[in-house]
PDB file of C-alpha atoms in Angstrom:
ATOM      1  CA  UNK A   5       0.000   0.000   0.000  1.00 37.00           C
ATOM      2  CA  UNK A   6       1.258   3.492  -0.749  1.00 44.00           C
ATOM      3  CA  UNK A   7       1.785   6.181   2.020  1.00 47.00           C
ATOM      4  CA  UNK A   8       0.049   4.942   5.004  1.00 46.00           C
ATOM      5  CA  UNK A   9      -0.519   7.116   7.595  1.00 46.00           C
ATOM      6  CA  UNK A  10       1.494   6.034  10.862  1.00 47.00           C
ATOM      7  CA  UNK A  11      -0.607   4.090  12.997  1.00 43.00           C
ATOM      8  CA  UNK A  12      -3.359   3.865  10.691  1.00 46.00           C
ATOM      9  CA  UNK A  13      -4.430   1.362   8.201  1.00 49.00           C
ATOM     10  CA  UNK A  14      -4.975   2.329   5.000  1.00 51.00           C
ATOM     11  CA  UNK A  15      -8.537   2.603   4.031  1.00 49.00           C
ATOM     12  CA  UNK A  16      -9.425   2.042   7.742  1.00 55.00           C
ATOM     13  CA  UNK A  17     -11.624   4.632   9.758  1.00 61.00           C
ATOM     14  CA  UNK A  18      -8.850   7.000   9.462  1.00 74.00           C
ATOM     15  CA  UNK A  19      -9.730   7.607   5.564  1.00 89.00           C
ATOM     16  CA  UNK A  20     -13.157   8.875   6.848  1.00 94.00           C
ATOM     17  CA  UNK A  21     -12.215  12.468   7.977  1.00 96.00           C
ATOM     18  CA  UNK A  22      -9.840  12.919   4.735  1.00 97.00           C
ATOM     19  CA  UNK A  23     -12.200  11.846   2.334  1.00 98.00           C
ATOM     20  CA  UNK A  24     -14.797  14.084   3.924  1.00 98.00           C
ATOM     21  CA  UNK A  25     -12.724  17.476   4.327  1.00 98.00           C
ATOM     22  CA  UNK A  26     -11.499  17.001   0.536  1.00 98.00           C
ATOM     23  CA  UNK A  27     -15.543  16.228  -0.499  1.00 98.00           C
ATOM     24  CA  UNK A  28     -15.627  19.800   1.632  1.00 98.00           C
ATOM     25  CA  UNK A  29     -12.377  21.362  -0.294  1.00 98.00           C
ATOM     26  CA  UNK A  30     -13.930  19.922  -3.467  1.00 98.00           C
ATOM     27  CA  UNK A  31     -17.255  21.208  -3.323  1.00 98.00           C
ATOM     28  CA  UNK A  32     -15.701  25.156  -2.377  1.00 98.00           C
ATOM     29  CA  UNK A  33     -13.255  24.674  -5.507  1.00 98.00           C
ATOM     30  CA  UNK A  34     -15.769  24.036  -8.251  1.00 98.00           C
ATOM     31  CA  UNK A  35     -18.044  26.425  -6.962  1.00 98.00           C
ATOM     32  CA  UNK A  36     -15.254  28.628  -7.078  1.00 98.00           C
ATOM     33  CA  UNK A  37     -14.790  28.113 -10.253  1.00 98.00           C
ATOM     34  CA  UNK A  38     -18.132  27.772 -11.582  1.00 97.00           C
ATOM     35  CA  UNK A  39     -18.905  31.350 -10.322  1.00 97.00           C
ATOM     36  CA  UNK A  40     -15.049  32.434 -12.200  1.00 97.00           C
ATOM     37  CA  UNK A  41     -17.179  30.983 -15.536  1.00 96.00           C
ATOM     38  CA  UNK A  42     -19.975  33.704 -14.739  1.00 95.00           C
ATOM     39  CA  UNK A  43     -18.311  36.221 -13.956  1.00 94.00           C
ATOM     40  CA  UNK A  44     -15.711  36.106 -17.262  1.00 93.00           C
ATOM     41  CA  UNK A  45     -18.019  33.823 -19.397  1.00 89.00           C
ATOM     42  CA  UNK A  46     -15.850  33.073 -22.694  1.00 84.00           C
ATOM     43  CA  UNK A  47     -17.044  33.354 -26.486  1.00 86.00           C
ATOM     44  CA  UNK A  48     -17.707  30.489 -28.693  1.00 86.00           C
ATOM     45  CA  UNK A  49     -14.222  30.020 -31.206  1.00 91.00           C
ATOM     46  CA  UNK A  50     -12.259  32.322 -28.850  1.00 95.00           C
ATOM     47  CA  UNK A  51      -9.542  31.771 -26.623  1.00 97.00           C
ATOM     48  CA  UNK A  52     -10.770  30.068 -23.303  1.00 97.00           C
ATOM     49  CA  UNK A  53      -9.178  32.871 -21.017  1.00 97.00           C
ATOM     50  CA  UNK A  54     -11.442  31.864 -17.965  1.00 97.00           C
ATOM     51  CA  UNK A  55     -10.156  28.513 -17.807  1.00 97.00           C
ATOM     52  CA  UNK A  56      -6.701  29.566 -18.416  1.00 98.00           C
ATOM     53  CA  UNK A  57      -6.685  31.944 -15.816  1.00 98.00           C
ATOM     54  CA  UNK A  58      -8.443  29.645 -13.255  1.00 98.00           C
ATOM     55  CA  UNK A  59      -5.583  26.451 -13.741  1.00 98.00           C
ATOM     56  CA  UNK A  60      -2.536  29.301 -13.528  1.00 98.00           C
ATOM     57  CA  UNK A  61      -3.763  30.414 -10.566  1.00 98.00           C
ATOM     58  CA  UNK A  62      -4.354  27.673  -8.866  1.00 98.00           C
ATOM     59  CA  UNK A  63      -0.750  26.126  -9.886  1.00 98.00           C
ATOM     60  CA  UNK A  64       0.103  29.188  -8.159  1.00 98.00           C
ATOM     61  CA  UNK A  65      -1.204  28.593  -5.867  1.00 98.00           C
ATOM     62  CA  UNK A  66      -0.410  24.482  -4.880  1.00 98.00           C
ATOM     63  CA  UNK A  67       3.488  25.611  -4.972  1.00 97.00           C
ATOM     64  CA  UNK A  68       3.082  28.453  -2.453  1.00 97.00           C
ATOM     65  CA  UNK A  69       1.004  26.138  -0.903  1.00 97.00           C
ATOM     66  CA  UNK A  70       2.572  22.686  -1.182  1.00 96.00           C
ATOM     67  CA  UNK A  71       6.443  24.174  -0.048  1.00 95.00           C
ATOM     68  CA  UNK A  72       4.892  26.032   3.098  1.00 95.00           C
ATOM     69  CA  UNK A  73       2.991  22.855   4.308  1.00 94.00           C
ATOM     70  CA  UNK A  74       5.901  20.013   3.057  1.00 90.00           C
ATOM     71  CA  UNK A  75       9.222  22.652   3.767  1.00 87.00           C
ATOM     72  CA  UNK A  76       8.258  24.923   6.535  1.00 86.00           C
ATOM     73  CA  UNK A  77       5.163  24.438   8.216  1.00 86.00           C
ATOM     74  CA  UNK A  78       3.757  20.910   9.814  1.00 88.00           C
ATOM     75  CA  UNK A  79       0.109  21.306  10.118  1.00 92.00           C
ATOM     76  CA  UNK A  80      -3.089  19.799  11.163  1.00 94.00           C
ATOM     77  CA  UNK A  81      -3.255  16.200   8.859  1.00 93.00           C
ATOM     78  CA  UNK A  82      -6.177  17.237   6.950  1.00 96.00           C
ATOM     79  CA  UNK A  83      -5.060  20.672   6.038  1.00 97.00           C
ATOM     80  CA  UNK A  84      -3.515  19.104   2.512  1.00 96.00           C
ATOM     81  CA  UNK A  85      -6.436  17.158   2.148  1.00 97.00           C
ATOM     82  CA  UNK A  86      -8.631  19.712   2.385  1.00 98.00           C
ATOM     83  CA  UNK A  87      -6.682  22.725   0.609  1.00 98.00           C
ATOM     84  CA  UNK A  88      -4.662  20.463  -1.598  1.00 97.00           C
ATOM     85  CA  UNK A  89      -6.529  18.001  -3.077  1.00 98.00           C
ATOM     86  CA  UNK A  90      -9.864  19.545  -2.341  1.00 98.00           C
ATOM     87  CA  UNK A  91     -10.053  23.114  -2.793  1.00 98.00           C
ATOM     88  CA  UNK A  92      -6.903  23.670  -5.737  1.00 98.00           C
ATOM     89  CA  UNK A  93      -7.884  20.319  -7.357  1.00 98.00           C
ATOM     90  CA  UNK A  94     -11.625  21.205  -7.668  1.00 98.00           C
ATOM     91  CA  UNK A  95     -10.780  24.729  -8.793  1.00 98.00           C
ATOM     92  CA  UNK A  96      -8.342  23.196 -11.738  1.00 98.00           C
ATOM     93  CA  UNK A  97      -9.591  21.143 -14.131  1.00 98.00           C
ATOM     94  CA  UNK A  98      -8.112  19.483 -16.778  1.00 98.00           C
ATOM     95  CA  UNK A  99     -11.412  17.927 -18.538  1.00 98.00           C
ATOM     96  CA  UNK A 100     -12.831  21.903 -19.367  1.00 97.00           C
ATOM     97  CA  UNK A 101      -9.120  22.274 -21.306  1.00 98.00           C
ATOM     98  CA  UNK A 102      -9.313  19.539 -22.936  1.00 98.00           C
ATOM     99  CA  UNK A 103     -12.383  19.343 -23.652  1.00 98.00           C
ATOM    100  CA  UNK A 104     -12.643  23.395 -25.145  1.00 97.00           C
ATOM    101  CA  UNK A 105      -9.241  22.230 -27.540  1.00 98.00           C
ATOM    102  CA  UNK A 106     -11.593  19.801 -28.800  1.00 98.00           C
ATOM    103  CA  UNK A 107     -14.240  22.257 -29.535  1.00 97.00           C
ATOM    104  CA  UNK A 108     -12.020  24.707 -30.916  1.00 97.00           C
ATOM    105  CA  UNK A 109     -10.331  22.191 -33.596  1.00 97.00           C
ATOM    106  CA  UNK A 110     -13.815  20.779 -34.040  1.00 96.00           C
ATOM    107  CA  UNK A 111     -15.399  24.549 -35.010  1.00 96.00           C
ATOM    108  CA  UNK A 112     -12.684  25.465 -37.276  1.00 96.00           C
ATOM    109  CA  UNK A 113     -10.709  27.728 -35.009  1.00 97.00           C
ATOM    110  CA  UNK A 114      -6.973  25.615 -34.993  1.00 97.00           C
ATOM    111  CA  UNK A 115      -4.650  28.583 -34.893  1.00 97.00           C
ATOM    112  CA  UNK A 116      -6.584  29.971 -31.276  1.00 97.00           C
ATOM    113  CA  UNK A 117      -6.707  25.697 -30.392  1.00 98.00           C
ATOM    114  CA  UNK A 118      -2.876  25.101 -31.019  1.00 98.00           C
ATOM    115  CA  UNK A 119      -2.093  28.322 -28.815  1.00 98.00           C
ATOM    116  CA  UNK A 120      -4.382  27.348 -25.856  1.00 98.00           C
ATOM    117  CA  UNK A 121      -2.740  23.209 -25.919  1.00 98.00           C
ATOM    118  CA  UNK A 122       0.655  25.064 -26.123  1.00 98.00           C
ATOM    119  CA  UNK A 123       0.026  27.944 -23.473  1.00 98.00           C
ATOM    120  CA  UNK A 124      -1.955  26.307 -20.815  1.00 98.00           C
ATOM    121  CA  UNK A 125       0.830  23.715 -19.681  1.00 98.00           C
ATOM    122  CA  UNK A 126       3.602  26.367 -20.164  1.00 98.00           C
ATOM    123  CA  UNK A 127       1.907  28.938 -17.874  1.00 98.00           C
ATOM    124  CA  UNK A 128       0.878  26.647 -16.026  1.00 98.00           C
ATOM    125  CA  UNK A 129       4.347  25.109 -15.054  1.00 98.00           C
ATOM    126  CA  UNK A 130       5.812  28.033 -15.138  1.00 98.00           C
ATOM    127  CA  UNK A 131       3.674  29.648 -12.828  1.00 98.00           C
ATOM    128  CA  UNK A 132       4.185  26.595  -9.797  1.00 98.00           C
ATOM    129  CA  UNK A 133       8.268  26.653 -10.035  1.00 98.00           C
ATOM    130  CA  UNK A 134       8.131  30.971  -9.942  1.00 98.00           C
ATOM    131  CA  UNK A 135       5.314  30.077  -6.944  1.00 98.00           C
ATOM    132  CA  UNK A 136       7.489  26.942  -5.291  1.00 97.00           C
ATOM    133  CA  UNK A 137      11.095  28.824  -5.773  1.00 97.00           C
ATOM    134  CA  UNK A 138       9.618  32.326  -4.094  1.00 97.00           C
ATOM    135  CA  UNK A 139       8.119  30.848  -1.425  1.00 96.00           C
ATOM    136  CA  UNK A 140      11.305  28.629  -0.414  1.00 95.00           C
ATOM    137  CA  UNK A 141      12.973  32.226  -1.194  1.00 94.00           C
ATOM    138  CA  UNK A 142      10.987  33.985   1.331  1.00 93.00           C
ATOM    139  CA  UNK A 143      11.155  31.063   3.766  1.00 90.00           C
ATOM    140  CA  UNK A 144      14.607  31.388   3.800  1.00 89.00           C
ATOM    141  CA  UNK A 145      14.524  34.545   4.828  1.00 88.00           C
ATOM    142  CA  UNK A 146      12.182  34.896   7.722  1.00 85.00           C
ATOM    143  CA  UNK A 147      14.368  31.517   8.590  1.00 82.00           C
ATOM    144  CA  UNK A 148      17.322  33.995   8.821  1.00 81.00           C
ATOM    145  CA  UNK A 149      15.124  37.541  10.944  1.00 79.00           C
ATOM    146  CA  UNK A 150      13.329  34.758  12.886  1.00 69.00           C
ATOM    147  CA  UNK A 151      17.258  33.335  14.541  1.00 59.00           C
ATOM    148  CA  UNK A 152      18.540  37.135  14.998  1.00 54.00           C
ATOM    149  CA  UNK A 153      14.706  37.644  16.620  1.00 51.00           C
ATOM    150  CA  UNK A 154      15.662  34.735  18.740  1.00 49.00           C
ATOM    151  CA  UNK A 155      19.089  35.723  19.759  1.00 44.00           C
ATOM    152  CA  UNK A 156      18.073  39.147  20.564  1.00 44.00           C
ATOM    153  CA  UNK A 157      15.343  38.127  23.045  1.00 45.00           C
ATOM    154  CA  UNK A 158      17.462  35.209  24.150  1.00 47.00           C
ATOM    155  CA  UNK A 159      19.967  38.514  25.488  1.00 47.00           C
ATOM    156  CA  UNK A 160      19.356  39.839  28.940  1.00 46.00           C
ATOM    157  CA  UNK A 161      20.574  43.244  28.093  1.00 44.00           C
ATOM    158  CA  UNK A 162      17.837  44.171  25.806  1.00 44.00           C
ATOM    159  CA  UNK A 163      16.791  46.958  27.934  1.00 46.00           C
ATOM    160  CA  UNK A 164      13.188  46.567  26.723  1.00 46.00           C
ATOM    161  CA  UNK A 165      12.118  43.212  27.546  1.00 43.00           C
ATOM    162  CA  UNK A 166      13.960  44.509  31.387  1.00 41.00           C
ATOM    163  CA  UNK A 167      11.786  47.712  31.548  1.00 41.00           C
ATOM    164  CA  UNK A 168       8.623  45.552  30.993  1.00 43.00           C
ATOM    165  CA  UNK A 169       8.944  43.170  33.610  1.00 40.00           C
ATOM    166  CA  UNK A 170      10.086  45.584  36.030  1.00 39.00           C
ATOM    167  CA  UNK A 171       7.067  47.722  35.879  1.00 36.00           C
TER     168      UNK A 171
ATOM    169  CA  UNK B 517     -30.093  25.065  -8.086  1.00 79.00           C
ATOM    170  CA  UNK B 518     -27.499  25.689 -10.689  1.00 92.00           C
ATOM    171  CA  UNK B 519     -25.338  25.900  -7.416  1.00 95.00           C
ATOM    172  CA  UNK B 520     -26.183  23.176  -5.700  1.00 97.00           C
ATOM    173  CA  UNK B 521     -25.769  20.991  -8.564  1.00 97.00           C
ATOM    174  CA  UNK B 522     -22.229  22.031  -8.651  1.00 98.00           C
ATOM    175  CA  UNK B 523     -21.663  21.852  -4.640  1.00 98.00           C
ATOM    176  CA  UNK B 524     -22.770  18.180  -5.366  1.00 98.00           C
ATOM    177  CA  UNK B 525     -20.759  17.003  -8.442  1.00 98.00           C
ATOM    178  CA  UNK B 526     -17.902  18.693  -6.878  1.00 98.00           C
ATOM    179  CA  UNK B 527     -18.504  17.172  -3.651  1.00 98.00           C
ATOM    180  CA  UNK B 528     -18.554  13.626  -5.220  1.00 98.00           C
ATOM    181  CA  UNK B 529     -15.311  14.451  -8.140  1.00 98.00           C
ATOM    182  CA  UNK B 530     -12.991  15.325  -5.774  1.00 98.00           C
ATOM    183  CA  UNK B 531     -13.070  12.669  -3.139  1.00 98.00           C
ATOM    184  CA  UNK B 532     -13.028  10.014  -6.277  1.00 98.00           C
ATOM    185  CA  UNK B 533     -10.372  11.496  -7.353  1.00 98.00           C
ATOM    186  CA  UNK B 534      -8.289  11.396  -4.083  1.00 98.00           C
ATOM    187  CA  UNK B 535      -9.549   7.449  -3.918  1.00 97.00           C
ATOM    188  CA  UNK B 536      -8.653   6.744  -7.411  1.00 97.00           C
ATOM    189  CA  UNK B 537      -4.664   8.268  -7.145  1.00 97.00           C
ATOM    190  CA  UNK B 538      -4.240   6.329  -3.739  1.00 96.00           C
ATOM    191  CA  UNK B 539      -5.503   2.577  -5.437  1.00 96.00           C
ATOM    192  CA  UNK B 540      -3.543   3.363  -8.680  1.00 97.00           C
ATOM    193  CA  UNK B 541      -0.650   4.792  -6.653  1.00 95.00           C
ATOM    194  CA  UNK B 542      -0.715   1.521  -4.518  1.00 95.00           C
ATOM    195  CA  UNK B 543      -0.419  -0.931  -7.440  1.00 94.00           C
ATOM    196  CA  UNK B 544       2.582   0.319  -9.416  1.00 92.00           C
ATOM    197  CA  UNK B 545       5.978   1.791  -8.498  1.00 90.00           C
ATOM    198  CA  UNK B 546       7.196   3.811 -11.544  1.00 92.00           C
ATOM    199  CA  UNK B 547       8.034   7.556 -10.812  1.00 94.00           C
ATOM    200  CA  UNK B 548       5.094   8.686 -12.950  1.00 96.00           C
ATOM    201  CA  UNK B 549       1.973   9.596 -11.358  1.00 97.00           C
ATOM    202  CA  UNK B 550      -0.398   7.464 -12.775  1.00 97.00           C
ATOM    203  CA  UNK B 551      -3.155   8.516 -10.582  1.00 97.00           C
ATOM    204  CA  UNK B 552      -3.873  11.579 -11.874  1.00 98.00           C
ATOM    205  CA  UNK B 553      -2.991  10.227 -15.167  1.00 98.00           C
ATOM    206  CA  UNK B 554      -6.592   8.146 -15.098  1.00 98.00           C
ATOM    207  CA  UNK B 555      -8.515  10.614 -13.283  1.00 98.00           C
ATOM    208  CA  UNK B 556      -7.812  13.452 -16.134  1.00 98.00           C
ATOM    209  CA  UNK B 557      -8.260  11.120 -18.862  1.00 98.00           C
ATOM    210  CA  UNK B 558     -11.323   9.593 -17.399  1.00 98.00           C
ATOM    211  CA  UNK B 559     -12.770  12.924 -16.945  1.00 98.00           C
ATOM    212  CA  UNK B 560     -11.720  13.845 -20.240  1.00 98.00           C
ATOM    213  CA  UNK B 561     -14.060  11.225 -21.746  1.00 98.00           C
ATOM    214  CA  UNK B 562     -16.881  11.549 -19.459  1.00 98.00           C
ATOM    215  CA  UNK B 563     -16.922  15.549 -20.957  1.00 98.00           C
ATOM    216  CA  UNK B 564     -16.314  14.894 -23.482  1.00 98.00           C
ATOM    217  CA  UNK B 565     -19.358  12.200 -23.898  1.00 97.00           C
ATOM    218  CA  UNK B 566     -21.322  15.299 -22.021  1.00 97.00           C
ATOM    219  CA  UNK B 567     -20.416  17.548 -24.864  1.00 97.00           C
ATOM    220  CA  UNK B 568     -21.354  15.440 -28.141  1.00 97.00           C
ATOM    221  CA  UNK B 569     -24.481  14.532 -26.306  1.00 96.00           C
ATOM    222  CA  UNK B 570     -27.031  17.089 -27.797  1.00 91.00           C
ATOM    223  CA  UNK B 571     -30.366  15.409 -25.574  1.00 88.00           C
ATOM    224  CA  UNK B 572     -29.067  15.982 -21.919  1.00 91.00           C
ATOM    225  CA  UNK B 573     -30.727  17.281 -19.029  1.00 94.00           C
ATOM    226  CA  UNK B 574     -28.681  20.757 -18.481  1.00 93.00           C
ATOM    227  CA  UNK B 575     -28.896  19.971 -14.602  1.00 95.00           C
ATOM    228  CA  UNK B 576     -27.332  17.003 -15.506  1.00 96.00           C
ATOM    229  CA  UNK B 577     -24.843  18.297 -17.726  1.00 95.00           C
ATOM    230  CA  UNK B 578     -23.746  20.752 -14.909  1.00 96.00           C
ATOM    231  CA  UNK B 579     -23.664  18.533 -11.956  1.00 98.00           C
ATOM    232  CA  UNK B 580     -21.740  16.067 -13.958  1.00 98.00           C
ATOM    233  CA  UNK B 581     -19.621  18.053 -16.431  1.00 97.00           C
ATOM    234  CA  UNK B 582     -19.209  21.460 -14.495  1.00 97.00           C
ATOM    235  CA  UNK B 583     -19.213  19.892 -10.880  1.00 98.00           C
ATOM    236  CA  UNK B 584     -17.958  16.585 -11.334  1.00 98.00           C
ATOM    237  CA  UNK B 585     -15.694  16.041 -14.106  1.00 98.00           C
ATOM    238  CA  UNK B 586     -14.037  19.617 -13.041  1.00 97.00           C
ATOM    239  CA  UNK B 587     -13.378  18.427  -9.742  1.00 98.00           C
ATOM    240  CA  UNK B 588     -12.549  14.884 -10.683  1.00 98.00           C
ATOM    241  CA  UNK B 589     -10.079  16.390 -12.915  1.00 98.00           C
ATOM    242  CA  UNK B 590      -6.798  18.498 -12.101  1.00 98.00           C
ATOM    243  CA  UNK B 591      -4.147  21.072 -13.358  1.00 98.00           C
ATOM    244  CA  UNK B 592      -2.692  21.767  -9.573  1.00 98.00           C
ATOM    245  CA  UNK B 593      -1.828  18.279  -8.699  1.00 98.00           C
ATOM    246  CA  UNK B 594      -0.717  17.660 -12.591  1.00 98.00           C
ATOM    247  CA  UNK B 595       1.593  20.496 -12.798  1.00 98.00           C
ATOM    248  CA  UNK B 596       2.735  19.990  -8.942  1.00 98.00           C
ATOM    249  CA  UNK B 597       3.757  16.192  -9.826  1.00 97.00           C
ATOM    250  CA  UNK B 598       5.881  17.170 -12.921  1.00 98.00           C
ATOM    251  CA  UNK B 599       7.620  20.274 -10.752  1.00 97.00           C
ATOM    252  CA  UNK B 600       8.823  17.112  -8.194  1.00 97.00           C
ATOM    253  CA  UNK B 601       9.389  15.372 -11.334  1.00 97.00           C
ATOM    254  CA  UNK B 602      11.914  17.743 -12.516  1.00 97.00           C
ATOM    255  CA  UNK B 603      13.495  18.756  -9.330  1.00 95.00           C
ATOM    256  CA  UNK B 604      13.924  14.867  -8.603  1.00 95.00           C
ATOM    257  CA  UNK B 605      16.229  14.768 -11.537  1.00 93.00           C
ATOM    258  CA  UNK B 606      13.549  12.879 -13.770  1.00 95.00           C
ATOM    259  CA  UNK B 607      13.090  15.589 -16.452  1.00 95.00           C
ATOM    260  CA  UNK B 608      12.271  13.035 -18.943  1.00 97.00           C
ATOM    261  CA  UNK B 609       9.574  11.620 -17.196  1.00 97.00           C
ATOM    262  CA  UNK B 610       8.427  15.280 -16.443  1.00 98.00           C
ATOM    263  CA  UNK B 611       8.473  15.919 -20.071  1.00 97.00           C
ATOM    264  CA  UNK B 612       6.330  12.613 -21.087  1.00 98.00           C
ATOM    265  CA  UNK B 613       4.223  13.249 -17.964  1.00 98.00           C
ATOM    266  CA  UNK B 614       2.744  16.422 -19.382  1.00 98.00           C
ATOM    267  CA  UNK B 615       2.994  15.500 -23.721  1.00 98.00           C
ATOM    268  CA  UNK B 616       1.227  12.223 -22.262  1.00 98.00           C
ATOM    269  CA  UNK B 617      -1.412  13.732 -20.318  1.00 98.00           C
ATOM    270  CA  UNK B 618      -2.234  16.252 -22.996  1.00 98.00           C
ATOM    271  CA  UNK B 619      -2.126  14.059 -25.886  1.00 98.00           C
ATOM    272  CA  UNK B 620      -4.326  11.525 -23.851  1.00 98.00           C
ATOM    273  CA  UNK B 621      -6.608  13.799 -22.776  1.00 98.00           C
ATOM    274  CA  UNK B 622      -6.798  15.397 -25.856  1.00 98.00           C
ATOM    275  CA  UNK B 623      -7.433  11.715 -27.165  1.00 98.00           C
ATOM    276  CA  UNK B 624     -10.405  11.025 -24.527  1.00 98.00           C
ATOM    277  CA  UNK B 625     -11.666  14.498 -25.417  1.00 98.00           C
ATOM    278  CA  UNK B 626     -12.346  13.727 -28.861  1.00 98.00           C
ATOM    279  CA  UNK B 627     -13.506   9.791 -28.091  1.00 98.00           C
ATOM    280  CA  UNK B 628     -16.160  10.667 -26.196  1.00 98.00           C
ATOM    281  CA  UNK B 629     -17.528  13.802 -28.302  1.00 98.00           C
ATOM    282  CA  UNK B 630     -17.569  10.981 -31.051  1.00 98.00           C
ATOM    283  CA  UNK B 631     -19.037   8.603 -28.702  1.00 97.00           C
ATOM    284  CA  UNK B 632     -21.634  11.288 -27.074  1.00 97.00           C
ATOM    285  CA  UNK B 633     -23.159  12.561 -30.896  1.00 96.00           C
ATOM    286  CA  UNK B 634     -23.255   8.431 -31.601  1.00 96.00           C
ATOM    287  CA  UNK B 635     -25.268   7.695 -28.343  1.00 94.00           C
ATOM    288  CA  UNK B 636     -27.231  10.218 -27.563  1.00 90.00           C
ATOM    289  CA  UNK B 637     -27.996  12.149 -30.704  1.00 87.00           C
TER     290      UNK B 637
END
């Protein structure tokens, strides 16, 4: 069995609470993007910009995401689940892209379908290593403030810390 | 309603596809995630079968297209897999990972338009 939990077997009771919170995460991401669809509805023949927009941002999102909760923070166990694989993978979808290049090739518009199979991945990938790389980027440096924080509170003579308790 | 429908399909997509990636995931040990893999191209068809399908309830088209096949289906987890592809040293597999995915999709896309305008005229 792949990544068992420790102490739990997989598929046990343990699944329960996961599956729920990403049935949760999934039901806010589609909704999510259902309303993006109404808001920015896209023309028949033309580029699919709503869709295009929704999976960038939400690769964007899962590498700021992913590197915070696997490099830097450990948090609750169903956090992932629920964020993760529930909220950013029921925003995404890869069915609606597929599914529009189809349409486009299949109305006569292959110039606008061979940009949107070539752009969508591109962006896409592009936009969760920029994500993933800042975020380690910016870890590392409230890694580096967060020690001298540290060692200046660790010292007795910082005269502030003194003139609070005294008082 | 239009809502609810897509509260629903989501609710049920997403949660199959969590189930689906962890019993693929479980029965092979290449580097590739396969899990996703099916889950995009299965959605894939299912829209696609939605979409050539001229005589279906538009309820049902949302709760299972919009809702369900959305949520079933992912970009996120797709393009986070071939990031840890690449940065594992496996650019190869990164690079067939996503020309895979989007020819198979592509593939699925077009199979079940076909198969939807066949069906259900």
């Amino acid at each position: 069995m792949t990544f068992p939990e420790p102490g739990r077997r997989p598929g046990g009771v343990g699944q329960f609470p996961v599956v729920a919170v990403v049935a949760l995460g999934g039901g806010l991401g589609a909704t999510a993007r259902y309303a993006a669809s109404l808001w920015w509805s896209a023309q028949p023949g033309g580029f699919p910009w709503t869709t295009f927009w929704v999976n960038v941002v939400g690769c964007a999102v899962i590498g700021l995401f992913l590197v915070l909760i696997t490099e830097t923070l450990t948090p609750h166990r169903l956090v992932r689940p629920f964020f993760g694989t529930g909220v950013l993978g029921g925003f995404t979808t890869f069915s609606t892209y597929a599914v529009d290049l189809q349409q486009l090739f299949d109305t006569g518009h292959p110039r606008t379908a061979l940009a949107y199979l070539a752009a969508t991945p591109l962006a896409a990938l592009t936009a969760v290593w920029l994500a993933a790389t800042a975020t380690r980027q910016v870890v590392a440096g409230v890694r580096l403030t967060g020690r001298y924080g540290t060692l200046e509170a660790d010292n007795p003579g910082v005269p502030d810390m003194e003139g609070k308790k005294s008082s | 309603m239009n809502w609810v429908v897509i509260v629903a399909g989501g609710m049920i997509g997403a949660p199959l596809r969590y189930l689906t990636d962890r019993a693929v995931q479980a029965r092979h040990d290449s580097v590739l995630p396969w899990g996703t893999f099916v889950v995009n191209v299965v959605g894939c068809l299912v829209l696609g079968v939605l979409t050539g399908a001229a005589s279906v309830d538009p309820d049902l088209r949302l709760f299972l297209g919009t809702g369900l096949c959305g949520a079933l289906t992912t970009y996120s987890t797709f393009s986070y897999e071939t990031l840890r592809l690449t940065e594992t040293g496996a650019g190869l597999y990164a690079l067939a990972n996503v020309v895979g995915s989007v020819a198979a999709g592509l593939g699925a896309a077009f199979a079940g338009v076909a198969l939807g305008e066949a069906v259900w005229p």
